[in-house]
Amino acid sequence: MRKLYRPIEPIEVDLLDMPGGHQIYVESCGKRDGIPVIFLHGGPGGGCKPDHRRFFDPDIYQIILFDQRGSGRSMPLGGTENNSTDLLVSDMEAIRKHYRIESWLIFAGSWGSALALLYAESFPERVLGLILRASFLARKCDLDWFAGDNGVSKILPREWRDFGNAINFKSASSQEIVSHLHDMLNSSDEKIIMEAALAWERWSGAVVSYSFDNSFDSLSGTTESTIVKAKIELHYAVNNYFLEPDQLLRDIAKVPGVPVKLIHGGRDMTCLPDSSWLLHSLIPNSKLEIIRTAGHLSGEEKMIDALVRATTEIAKEL
């Protein structure tokens, strides 16, 4: 069973000015002239963590991590103005040019995989390969599954009831629930904002920890991060992730003929495994690994093993 590589510190840290009043936190780690790889975190709004550097051999890879707009150490924290999927892709291009990288491997999970696919479809000549965990395709059916009455709510009925009670709302429509939460999170009443953020986090925590023996409520760790993450997630959800219906699948033929590794937990209730299965069927020569007893999170032991194997194997192919 493979483990994470040794802890490392960045060799360079930048706060890059981007259009629309955002400053993006970026760090470069590992080998300066190594295989360039960019890490795309989930959420939206999740931010990067030190352990995210450790999926890659620092003696082989130049590892680029960045906190997406409004997330983590980027500023303004929680900013949703001028924060959209196309702008995140533009930020990636600005980061690539800043580090004078010709093309790079993209390593992404969950929401990050949707961003990775959009980037690969927009700038195929800049992509060396893709490693996608827990693929999220940002379709209406994906949001319906997570935030509607006929999805994962059927598997976690008690938690779904508690979520509805906490936000004082009952609806079969994910769009109505997301819109209601978005309004609460943008209220002038701090109590309402906190109630919405905590309710969303507890529901998300119940779903994301489905593969564990015990559920957990907190995903963010602090009150501020709980609110920030919820605000950005609901900002994207209420705007259909700033994508046209089924856009990522519609344009999948634009993904270049590079190594593509798809890894998914068989017990992932956040992003269902059939998303990766569908991508595998549409991307020629892609490789798919479904880990039967793993869930959604990259920090699970079996998921770490699969992801580290993937970065080791793909380095030999590039």
C-alpha positions as YAML, in Angstrom:
chain: A
units: angstrom
residues:
- id: 1
  name: MET
  ca: [0.00, 0.00, 0.00]
- id: 2
  name: ARG
  ca: [1.59, 3.26, -1.11]
- id: 3
  name: LYS
  ca: [1.80, 6.21, 1.28]
- id: 4
  name: LEU
  ca: [2.08, 9.95, 0.75]
- id: 5
  name: TYR
  ca: [5.54, 11.27, -0.01]
- id: 6
  name: ARG
  ca: [7.51, 13.09, 2.68]
- id: 7
  name: PRO
  ca: [6.27, 16.49, 3.87]
- id: 8
  name: ILE
  ca: [7.77, 19.39, 1.91]
- id: 9
  name: GLU
  ca: [7.64, 23.17, 1.97]
- id: 10
  name: PRO
  ca: [7.17, 25.45, -1.04]
- id: 11
  name: ILE
  ca: [10.24, 26.68, -2.86]
- id: 12
  name: GLU
  ca: [8.30, 29.71, -4.10]
- id: 13
  name: VAL
  ca: [5.09, 31.41, -2.94]
- id: 14
  name: ASP
  ca: [3.24, 34.11, -4.87]
- id: 15
  name: LEU
  ca: [0.09, 36.18, -4.53]
- id: 16
  name: LEU
  ca: [-0.81, 36.95, -8.13]
- id: 17
  name: ASP
  ca: [-3.04, 39.86, -9.11]
- id: 18
  name: MET
  ca: [-5.86, 38.73, -11.38]
- id: 19
  name: PRO
  ca: [-8.58, 40.67, -13.23]
- id: 20
  name: GLY
  ca: [-11.69, 41.47, -11.20]
- id: 21
  name: GLY
  ca: [-9.93, 42.42, -7.98]
- id: 22
  name: HIS
  ca: [-8.74, 38.95, -6.93]
- id: 23
  name: GLN
  ca: [-5.32, 37.92, -5.68]
- id: 24
  name: ILE
  ca: [-4.55, 34.23, -6.11]
- id: 25
  name: TYR
  ca: [-2.32, 32.31, -3.72]
- id: 26
  name: VAL
  ca: [0.07, 30.05, -5.64]
- id: 27
  name: GLU
  ca: [2.97, 27.89, -4.50]
- id: 28
  name: SER
  ca: [5.62, 25.90, -6.34]
- id: 29
  name: CYS
  ca: [7.11, 22.85, -4.62]
- id: 30
  name: GLY
  ca: [9.47, 20.01, -5.41]
- id: 31
  name: LYS
  ca: [11.92, 20.08, -8.33]
- id: 32
  name: ARG
  ca: [12.20, 23.38, -10.20]
- id: 33
  name: ASP
  ca: [12.85, 21.71, -13.55]
- id: 34
  name: GLY
  ca: [10.72, 18.64, -12.87]
- id: 35
  name: ILE
  ca: [7.57, 17.45, -14.62]
- id: 36
  name: PRO
  ca: [5.10, 20.30, -14.10]
- id: 37
  name: VAL
  ca: [1.83, 19.31, -12.41]
- id: 38
  name: ILE
  ca: [-0.99, 21.55, -11.21]
- id: 39
  name: PHE
  ca: [-3.25, 20.45, -8.36]
- id: 40
  name: LEU
  ca: [-6.91, 21.49, -8.58]
- id: 41
  name: HIS
  ca: [-8.76, 21.35, -5.27]
- id: 42
  name: GLY
  ca: [-12.42, 20.54, -4.78]
- id: 43
  name: GLY
  ca: [-15.34, 22.52, -3.48]
- id: 44
  name: PRO
  ca: [-15.67, 24.96, -5.10]
- id: 45
  name: GLY
  ca: [-14.15, 26.85, -2.23]
- id: 46
  name: GLY
  ca: [-12.12, 24.07, -0.65]
- id: 47
  name: GLY
  ca: [-8.60, 25.48, -0.85]
- id: 48
  name: CYS
  ca: [-5.30, 23.56, -0.81]
- id: 49
  name: LYS
  ca: [-3.64, 21.86, 2.17]
- id: 50
  name: PRO
  ca: [-0.01, 20.89, 2.87]
- id: 51
  name: ASP
  ca: [-0.72, 17.18, 2.35]
- id: 52
  name: HIS
  ca: [-1.83, 17.90, -1.23]
- id: 53
  name: ARG
  ca: [1.86, 18.41, -2.09]
- id: 54
  name: ARG
  ca: [2.58, 14.87, -1.03]
- id: 55
  name: PHE
  ca: [0.83, 12.95, -3.81]
- id: 56
  name: PHE
  ca: [3.88, 13.67, -5.99]
- id: 57
  name: ASP
  ca: [7.51, 12.61, -5.80]
- id: 58
  name: PRO
  ca: [9.27, 15.95, -5.08]
- id: 59
  name: ASP
  ca: [12.42, 14.65, -6.77]
- id: 60
  name: ILE
  ca: [10.51, 14.23, -10.06]
- id: 61
  name: TYR
  ca: [7.72, 16.81, -10.11]
- id: 62
  name: GLN
  ca: [7.45, 20.59, -10.09]
- id: 63
  name: ILE
  ca: [4.24, 20.82, -8.04]
- id: 64
  name: ILE
  ca: [1.99, 23.85, -8.48]
- id: 65
  name: LEU
  ca: [-0.86, 24.39, -6.02]
- id: 66
  name: PHE
  ca: [-3.22, 27.34, -5.95]
- id: 67
  name: ASP
  ca: [-6.26, 28.40, -3.96]
- id: 68
  name: GLN
  ca: [-9.11, 29.20, -6.35]
- id: 69
  name: ARG
  ca: [-10.81, 32.59, -6.23]
- id: 70
  name: GLY
  ca: [-12.21, 33.38, -2.80]
- id: 71
  name: SER
  ca: [-10.72, 30.23, -1.25]
- id: 72
  name: GLY
  ca: [-7.98, 29.43, 1.23]
- id: 73
  name: ARG
  ca: [-5.27, 32.08, 1.19]
- id: 74
  name: SER
  ca: [-6.52, 33.88, -1.93]
- id: 75
  name: MET
  ca: [-8.14, 37.29, -1.47]
- id: 76
  name: PRO
  ca: [-10.76, 38.54, -0.98]
- id: 77
  name: LEU
  ca: [-11.64, 35.53, 1.14]
- id: 78
  name: GLY
  ca: [-15.13, 34.36, 0.26]
- id: 79
  name: GLY
  ca: [-15.36, 36.79, -2.64]
- id: 80
  name: THR
  ca: [-18.00, 35.71, -5.15]
- id: 81
  name: GLU
  ca: [-17.93, 38.79, -7.37]
- id: 82
  name: ASN
  ca: [-15.93, 38.10, -10.55]
- id: 83
  name: ASN
  ca: [-15.72, 34.46, -9.52]
- id: 84
  name: SER
  ca: [-16.72, 32.00, -12.25]
- id: 85
  name: THR
  ca: [-15.48, 28.84, -13.93]
- id: 86
  name: ASP
  ca: [-14.13, 30.62, -17.02]
- id: 87
  name: LEU
  ca: [-12.18, 33.00, -14.78]
- id: 88
  name: LEU
  ca: [-10.66, 30.06, -12.89]
- id: 89
  name: VAL
  ca: [-9.49, 28.63, -16.21]
- id: 90
  name: SER
  ca: [-8.01, 32.03, -17.09]
- id: 91
  name: ASP
  ca: [-6.25, 32.05, -13.71]
- id: 92
  name: MET
  ca: [-4.69, 28.68, -14.53]
- id: 93
  name: GLU
  ca: [-3.32, 30.07, -17.78]
- id: 94
  name: ALA
  ca: [-1.91, 33.09, -15.96]
- id: 95
  name: ILE
  ca: [-0.23, 30.78, -13.42]
- id: 96
  name: ARG
  ca: [1.23, 28.64, -16.22]
- id: 97
  name: LYS
  ca: [2.71, 31.70, -17.91]
- id: 98
  name: HIS
  ca: [4.00, 33.10, -14.60]
- id: 99
  name: TYR
  ca: [6.07, 29.96, -14.04]
- id: 100
  name: ARG
  ca: [7.07, 29.74, -17.73]
- id: 101
  name: ILE
  ca: [5.58, 26.28, -18.07]
- id: 102
  name: GLU
  ca: [4.95, 25.09, -21.63]
- id: 103
  name: SER
  ca: [2.49, 22.33, -20.68]
- id: 104
  name: TRP
  ca: [1.62, 20.42, -17.53]
- id: 105
  name: LEU
  ca: [-0.04, 17.42, -15.98]
- id: 106
  name: ILE
  ca: [-3.37, 18.17, -14.30]
- id: 107
  name: PHE
  ca: [-4.22, 16.38, -11.05]
- id: 108
  name: ALA
  ca: [-7.74, 17.11, -9.83]
- id: 109
  name: GLY
  ca: [-10.51, 15.82, -7.62]
- id: 110
  name: SER
  ca: [-14.27, 16.29, -7.33]
- id: 111
  name: TRP
  ca: [-15.14, 19.86, -8.44]
- id: 112
  name: GLY
  ca: [-11.50, 20.21, -9.52]
- id: 113
  name: SER
  ca: [-12.04, 17.47, -12.10]
- id: 114
  name: ALA
  ca: [-14.76, 19.55, -13.79]
- id: 115
  name: LEU
  ca: [-12.35, 22.49, -13.90]
- id: 116
  name: ALA
  ca: [-9.63, 20.20, -15.26]
- id: 117
  name: LEU
  ca: [-11.87, 18.96, -18.06]
- id: 118
  name: LEU
  ca: [-12.87, 22.50, -19.03]
- id: 119
  name: TYR
  ca: [-9.22, 23.56, -19.11]
- id: 120
  name: ALA
  ca: [-8.25, 20.52, -21.20]
- id: 121
  name: GLU
  ca: [-11.08, 21.26, -23.63]
- id: 122
  name: SER
  ca: [-10.08, 24.95, -23.82]
- id: 123
  name: PHE
  ca: [-6.29, 24.56, -23.96]
- id: 124
  name: PRO
  ca: [-5.59, 20.99, -25.17]
- id: 125
  name: GLU
  ca: [-2.08, 21.92, -26.34]
- id: 126
  name: ARG
  ca: [-1.12, 22.78, -22.75]
- id: 127
  name: VAL
  ca: [-2.05, 19.42, -21.22]
- id: 128
  name: LEU
  ca: [0.47, 16.58, -20.72]
- id: 129
  name: GLY
  ca: [-1.98, 14.26, -18.99]
- id: 130
  name: LEU
  ca: [-4.90, 14.07, -16.59]
- id: 131
  name: ILE
  ca: [-5.35, 12.31, -13.24]
- id: 132
  name: LEU
  ca: [-8.96, 12.75, -12.16]
- id: 133
  name: ARG
  ca: [-10.33, 11.54, -8.82]
- id: 134
  name: ALA
  ca: [-14.05, 11.35, -8.06]
- id: 135
  name: SER
  ca: [-15.00, 12.99, -11.34]
- id: 136
  name: PHE
  ca: [-17.72, 15.63, -11.13]
- id: 137
  name: LEU
  ca: [-19.40, 16.63, -14.40]
- id: 138
  name: ALA
  ca: [-21.41, 19.60, -13.09]
- id: 139
  name: ARG
  ca: [-24.67, 18.44, -14.68]
- id: 140
  name: LYS
  ca: [-28.18, 19.07, -13.44]
- id: 141
  name: CYS
  ca: [-28.49, 15.39, -12.50]
- id: 142
  name: ASP
  ca: [-25.35, 15.67, -10.34]
- id: 143
  name: LEU
  ca: [-26.82, 18.54, -8.34]
- id: 144
  name: ASP
  ca: [-30.20, 16.78, -8.16]
- id: 145
  name: TRP
  ca: [-28.47, 13.75, -6.67]
- id: 146
  name: PHE
  ca: [-26.71, 15.74, -3.97]
- id: 147
  name: ALA
  ca: [-29.33, 18.34, -3.09]
- id: 148
  name: GLY
  ca: [-32.70, 16.96, -4.14]
- id: 149
  name: ASP
  ca: [-35.39, 14.72, -2.70]
- id: 150
  name: ASN
  ca: [-34.71, 11.78, -5.03]
- id: 151
  name: GLY
  ca: [-30.97, 11.36, -4.69]
- id: 152
  name: VAL
  ca: [-28.64, 10.55, -1.83]
- id: 153
  name: SER
  ca: [-31.41, 11.81, 0.47]
- id: 154
  name: LYS
  ca: [-32.97, 8.35, 0.01]
- id: 155
  name: ILE
  ca: [-29.82, 6.77, 1.46]
- id: 156
  name: LEU
  ca: [-29.47, 9.26, 4.34]
- id: 157
  name: PRO
  ca: [-33.11, 10.07, 5.20]
- id: 158
  name: ARG
  ca: [-32.49, 11.13, 8.81]
- id: 159
  name: GLU
  ca: [-29.71, 13.51, 7.84]
- id: 160
  name: TRP
  ca: [-31.82, 14.88, 4.98]
- id: 161
  name: ARG
  ca: [-34.71, 15.53, 7.36]
- id: 162
  name: ASP
  ca: [-32.38, 17.31, 9.78]
- id: 163
  name: PHE
  ca: [-30.97, 19.40, 6.93]
- id: 164
  name: GLY
  ca: [-34.46, 20.49, 5.82]
- id: 165
  name: ASN
  ca: [-35.46, 21.33, 9.38]
- id: 166
  name: ALA
  ca: [-32.29, 23.36, 9.90]
- id: 167
  name: ILE
  ca: [-32.98, 25.60, 6.91]
- id: 168
  name: ASN
  ca: [-36.77, 25.53, 7.42]
- id: 169
  name: PHE
  ca: [-37.42, 24.45, 3.86]
- id: 170
  name: LYS
  ca: [-39.08, 21.50, 2.14]
- id: 171
  name: SER
  ca: [-38.82, 20.96, -1.60]
- id: 172
  name: ALA
  ca: [-38.29, 18.23, -4.16]
- id: 173
  name: SER
  ca: [-36.27, 20.57, -6.37]
- id: 174
  name: SER
  ca: [-32.52, 20.92, -5.93]
- id: 175
  name: GLN
  ca: [-32.70, 24.28, -7.72]
- id: 176
  name: GLU
  ca: [-35.18, 25.65, -5.17]
- id: 177
  name: ILE
  ca: [-33.15, 24.36, -2.23]
- id: 178
  name: VAL
  ca: [-29.91, 25.76, -3.62]
- id: 179
  name: SER
  ca: [-31.57, 29.11, -4.33]
- id: 180
  name: HIS
  ca: [-33.00, 29.21, -0.80]
- id: 181
  name: LEU
  ca: [-29.60, 28.46, 0.74]
- id: 182
  name: HIS
  ca: [-27.92, 31.02, -1.49]
- id: 183
  name: ASP
  ca: [-30.37, 33.67, -0.28]
- id: 184
  name: MET
  ca: [-29.76, 32.71, 3.36]
- id: 185
  name: LEU
  ca: [-25.98, 32.90, 2.91]
- id: 186
  name: ASN
  ca: [-26.28, 36.38, 1.42]
- id: 187
  name: SER
  ca: [-28.58, 37.64, 4.18]
- id: 188
  name: SER
  ca: [-27.73, 40.72, 6.25]
- id: 189
  name: ASP
  ca: [-28.46, 38.67, 9.37]
- id: 190
  name: GLU
  ca: [-25.33, 36.88, 10.63]
- id: 191
  name: LYS
  ca: [-27.43, 34.33, 12.52]
- id: 192
  name: ILE
  ca: [-29.19, 33.27, 9.30]
- id: 193
  name: ILE
  ca: [-25.87, 33.05, 7.45]
- id: 194
  name: MET
  ca: [-24.40, 30.82, 10.14]
- id: 195
  name: GLU
  ca: [-27.48, 28.58, 10.27]
- id: 196
  name: ALA
  ca: [-27.32, 28.03, 6.51]
- id: 197
  name: ALA
  ca: [-23.57, 27.41, 6.45]
- id: 198
  name: LEU
  ca: [-23.71, 24.91, 9.31]
- id: 199
  name: ALA
  ca: [-26.69, 23.09, 7.83]
- id: 200
  name: TRP
  ca: [-24.94, 22.76, 4.47]
- id: 201
  name: GLU
  ca: [-21.71, 21.60, 6.09]
- id: 202
  name: ARG
  ca: [-23.47, 18.97, 8.21]
- id: 203
  name: TRP
  ca: [-25.35, 17.61, 5.21]
- id: 204
  name: SER
  ca: [-22.18, 17.63, 3.08]
- id: 205
  name: GLY
  ca: [-20.27, 15.96, 5.91]
- id: 206
  name: ALA
  ca: [-22.84, 13.20, 6.21]
- id: 207
  name: VAL
  ca: [-22.68, 12.48, 2.48]
- id: 208
  name: VAL
  ca: [-18.91, 12.72, 2.07]
- id: 209
  name: SER
  ca: [-18.26, 10.43, 5.06]
- id: 210
  name: TYR
  ca: [-20.71, 7.74, 3.94]
- id: 211
  name: SER
  ca: [-17.92, 5.18, 3.50]
- id: 212
  name: PHE
  ca: [-16.72, 5.63, 7.10]
- id: 213
  name: ASP
  ca: [-18.05, 3.90, 10.19]
- id: 214
  name: ASN
  ca: [-18.94, 7.26, 11.73]
- id: 215
  name: SER
  ca: [-20.19, 10.44, 10.08]
- id: 216
  name: PHE
  ca: [-18.61, 13.81, 10.78]
- id: 217
  name: ASP
  ca: [-20.16, 17.25, 10.80]
- id: 218
  name: SER
  ca: [-17.25, 19.59, 10.19]
- id: 219
  name: LEU
  ca: [-15.38, 19.83, 6.90]
- id: 220
  name: SER
  ca: [-13.86, 23.29, 7.31]
- id: 221
  name: GLY
  ca: [-12.62, 23.54, 10.88]
- id: 222
  name: THR
  ca: [-13.52, 27.17, 11.68]
- id: 223
  name: THR
  ca: [-16.64, 29.31, 11.60]
- id: 224
  name: GLU
  ca: [-15.15, 31.60, 8.97]
- id: 225
  name: SER
  ca: [-14.07, 28.75, 6.68]
- id: 226
  name: THR
  ca: [-17.48, 27.09, 7.07]
- id: 227
  name: ILE
  ca: [-19.22, 30.25, 5.83]
- id: 228
  name: VAL
  ca: [-16.69, 30.92, 3.06]
- id: 229
  name: LYS
  ca: [-16.87, 27.41, 1.67]
- id: 230
  name: ALA
  ca: [-20.67, 27.37, 1.74]
- id: 231
  name: LYS
  ca: [-20.94, 30.78, 0.08]
- id: 232
  name: ILE
  ca: [-18.67, 29.81, -2.80]
- id: 233
  name: GLU
  ca: [-20.21, 26.35, -3.26]
- id: 234
  name: LEU
  ca: [-23.73, 27.78, -3.41]
- id: 235
  name: HIS
  ca: [-22.59, 30.65, -5.65]
- id: 236
  name: TYR
  ca: [-21.43, 28.10, -8.19]
- id: 237
  name: ALA
  ca: [-24.37, 25.76, -7.73]
- id: 238
  name: VAL
  ca: [-27.03, 28.46, -8.13]
- id: 239
  name: ASN
  ca: [-25.30, 29.52, -11.36]
- id: 240
  name: ASN
  ca: [-25.14, 25.95, -12.74]
- id: 241
  name: TYR
  ca: [-21.37, 26.06, -12.32]
- id: 242
  name: PHE
  ca: [-21.25, 28.70, -15.07]
- id: 243
  name: LEU
  ca: [-21.49, 25.96, -17.69]
- id: 244
  name: GLU
  ca: [-23.99, 25.20, -20.42]
- id: 245
  name: PRO
  ca: [-26.05, 22.01, -19.95]
- id: 246
  name: ASP
  ca: [-23.79, 18.95, -20.35]
- id: 247
  name: GLN
  ca: [-21.02, 21.21, -21.68]
- id: 248
  name: LEU
  ca: [-18.13, 19.09, -20.41]
- id: 249
  name: LEU
  ca: [-19.46, 15.95, -22.10]
- id: 250
  name: ARG
  ca: [-20.51, 17.82, -25.24]
- id: 251
  name: ASP
  ca: [-16.93, 18.98, -25.79]
- id: 252
  name: ILE
  ca: [-15.14, 15.86, -24.52]
- id: 253
  name: ALA
  ca: [-13.64, 15.15, -27.96]
- id: 254
  name: LYS
  ca: [-11.48, 18.26, -27.47]
- id: 255
  name: VAL
  ca: [-9.55, 16.53, -24.67]
- id: 256
  name: PRO
  ca: [-6.14, 15.75, -26.20]
- id: 257
  name: GLY
  ca: [-4.81, 12.25, -26.74]
- id: 258
  name: VAL
  ca: [-2.68, 12.24, -23.60]
- id: 259
  name: PRO
  ca: [-2.54, 9.74, -20.71]
- id: 260
  name: VAL
  ca: [-5.78, 9.95, -18.71]
- id: 261
  name: LYS
  ca: [-6.20, 8.12, -15.41]
- id: 262
  name: LEU
  ca: [-9.60, 8.05, -13.72]
- id: 263
  name: ILE
  ca: [-9.87, 6.96, -10.09]
- id: 264
  name: HIS
  ca: [-13.16, 6.68, -8.20]
- id: 265
  name: GLY
  ca: [-14.36, 5.24, -4.91]
- id: 266
  name: GLY
  ca: [-17.07, 2.63, -5.30]
- id: 267
  name: ARG
  ca: [-18.79, 3.99, -2.18]
- id: 268
  name: ASP
  ca: [-18.58, 7.63, -3.22]
- id: 269
  name: MET
  ca: [-22.01, 9.13, -2.52]
- id: 270
  name: THR
  ca: [-20.93, 12.71, -3.31]
- id: 271
  name: CYS
  ca: [-19.94, 12.09, -6.93]
- id: 272
  name: LEU
  ca: [-21.26, 8.79, -8.23]
- id: 273
  name: PRO
  ca: [-18.84, 6.35, -9.89]
- id: 274
  name: ASP
  ca: [-20.85, 6.33, -13.12]
- id: 275
  name: SER
  ca: [-19.40, 9.77, -13.90]
- id: 276
  name: SER
  ca: [-15.91, 8.31, -14.21]
- id: 277
  name: TRP
  ca: [-17.33, 5.29, -16.04]
- id: 278
  name: LEU
  ca: [-18.93, 7.64, -18.57]
- id: 279
  name: LEU
  ca: [-15.71, 9.59, -19.06]
- id: 280
  name: HIS
  ca: [-13.83, 6.32, -19.51]
- id: 281
  name: SER
  ca: [-16.24, 5.30, -22.27]
- id: 282
  name: LEU
  ca: [-15.79, 8.64, -24.06]
- id: 283
  name: ILE
  ca: [-12.04, 9.25, -23.71]
- id: 284
  name: PRO
  ca: [-10.06, 6.82, -25.90]
- id: 285
  name: ASN
  ca: [-7.31, 4.85, -24.10]
- id: 286
  name: SER
  ca: [-8.21, 6.28, -20.69]
- id: 287
  name: LYS
  ca: [-7.64, 4.02, -17.70]
- id: 288
  name: LEU
  ca: [-10.25, 3.64, -14.98]
- id: 289
  name: GLU
  ca: [-9.82, 2.29, -11.46]
- id: 290
  name: ILE
  ca: [-12.89, 1.97, -9.25]
- id: 291
  name: ILE
  ca: [-11.87, 1.20, -5.68]
- id: 292
  name: ARG
  ca: [-14.79, -0.81, -4.42]
- id: 293
  name: THR
  ca: [-14.60, 0.03, -0.70]
- id: 294
  name: ALA
  ca: [-13.32, 3.62, -0.95]
- id: 295
  name: GLY
  ca: [-15.42, 6.75, -0.71]
- id: 296
  name: HIS
  ca: [-15.01, 10.32, -1.89]
- id: 297
  name: LEU
  ca: [-12.05, 11.74, -0.01]
- id: 298
  name: SER
  ca: [-8.47, 11.77, -1.27]
- id: 299
  name: GLY
  ca: [-7.13, 11.14, 2.24]
- id: 300
  name: GLU
  ca: [-8.56, 7.62, 2.53]
- id: 301
  name: GLU
  ca: [-5.85, 4.96, 2.72]
- id: 302
  name: LYS
  ca: [-6.88, 3.09, -0.43]
- id: 303
  name: MET
  ca: [-7.38, 6.32, -2.34]
- id: 304
  name: ILE
  ca: [-3.91, 7.55, -1.36]
- id: 305
  name: ASP
  ca: [-2.48, 4.27, -2.63]
- id: 306
  name: ALA
  ca: [-4.25, 4.61, -5.98]
- id: 307
  name: LEU
  ca: [-3.39, 8.29, -6.46]
- id: 308
  name: VAL
  ca: [0.29, 7.90, -5.59]
- id: 309
  name: ARG
  ca: [0.50, 4.91, -7.93]
- id: 310
  name: ALA
  ca: [-1.09, 7.04, -10.64]
- id: 311
  name: THR
  ca: [1.44, 9.90, -10.26]
- id: 312
  name: THR
  ca: [4.30, 7.36, -10.26]
- id: 313
  name: GLU
  ca: [3.07, 5.52, -13.34]
- id: 314
  name: ILE
  ca: [2.18, 8.57, -15.40]
- id: 315
  name: ALA
  ca: [5.61, 10.11, -14.78]
- id: 316
  name: LYS
  ca: [7.10, 7.15, -16.67]
- id: 317
  name: GLU
  ca: [4.72, 7.77, -19.58]
- id: 318
  name: LEU
  ca: [5.46, 11.48, -19.96]
...
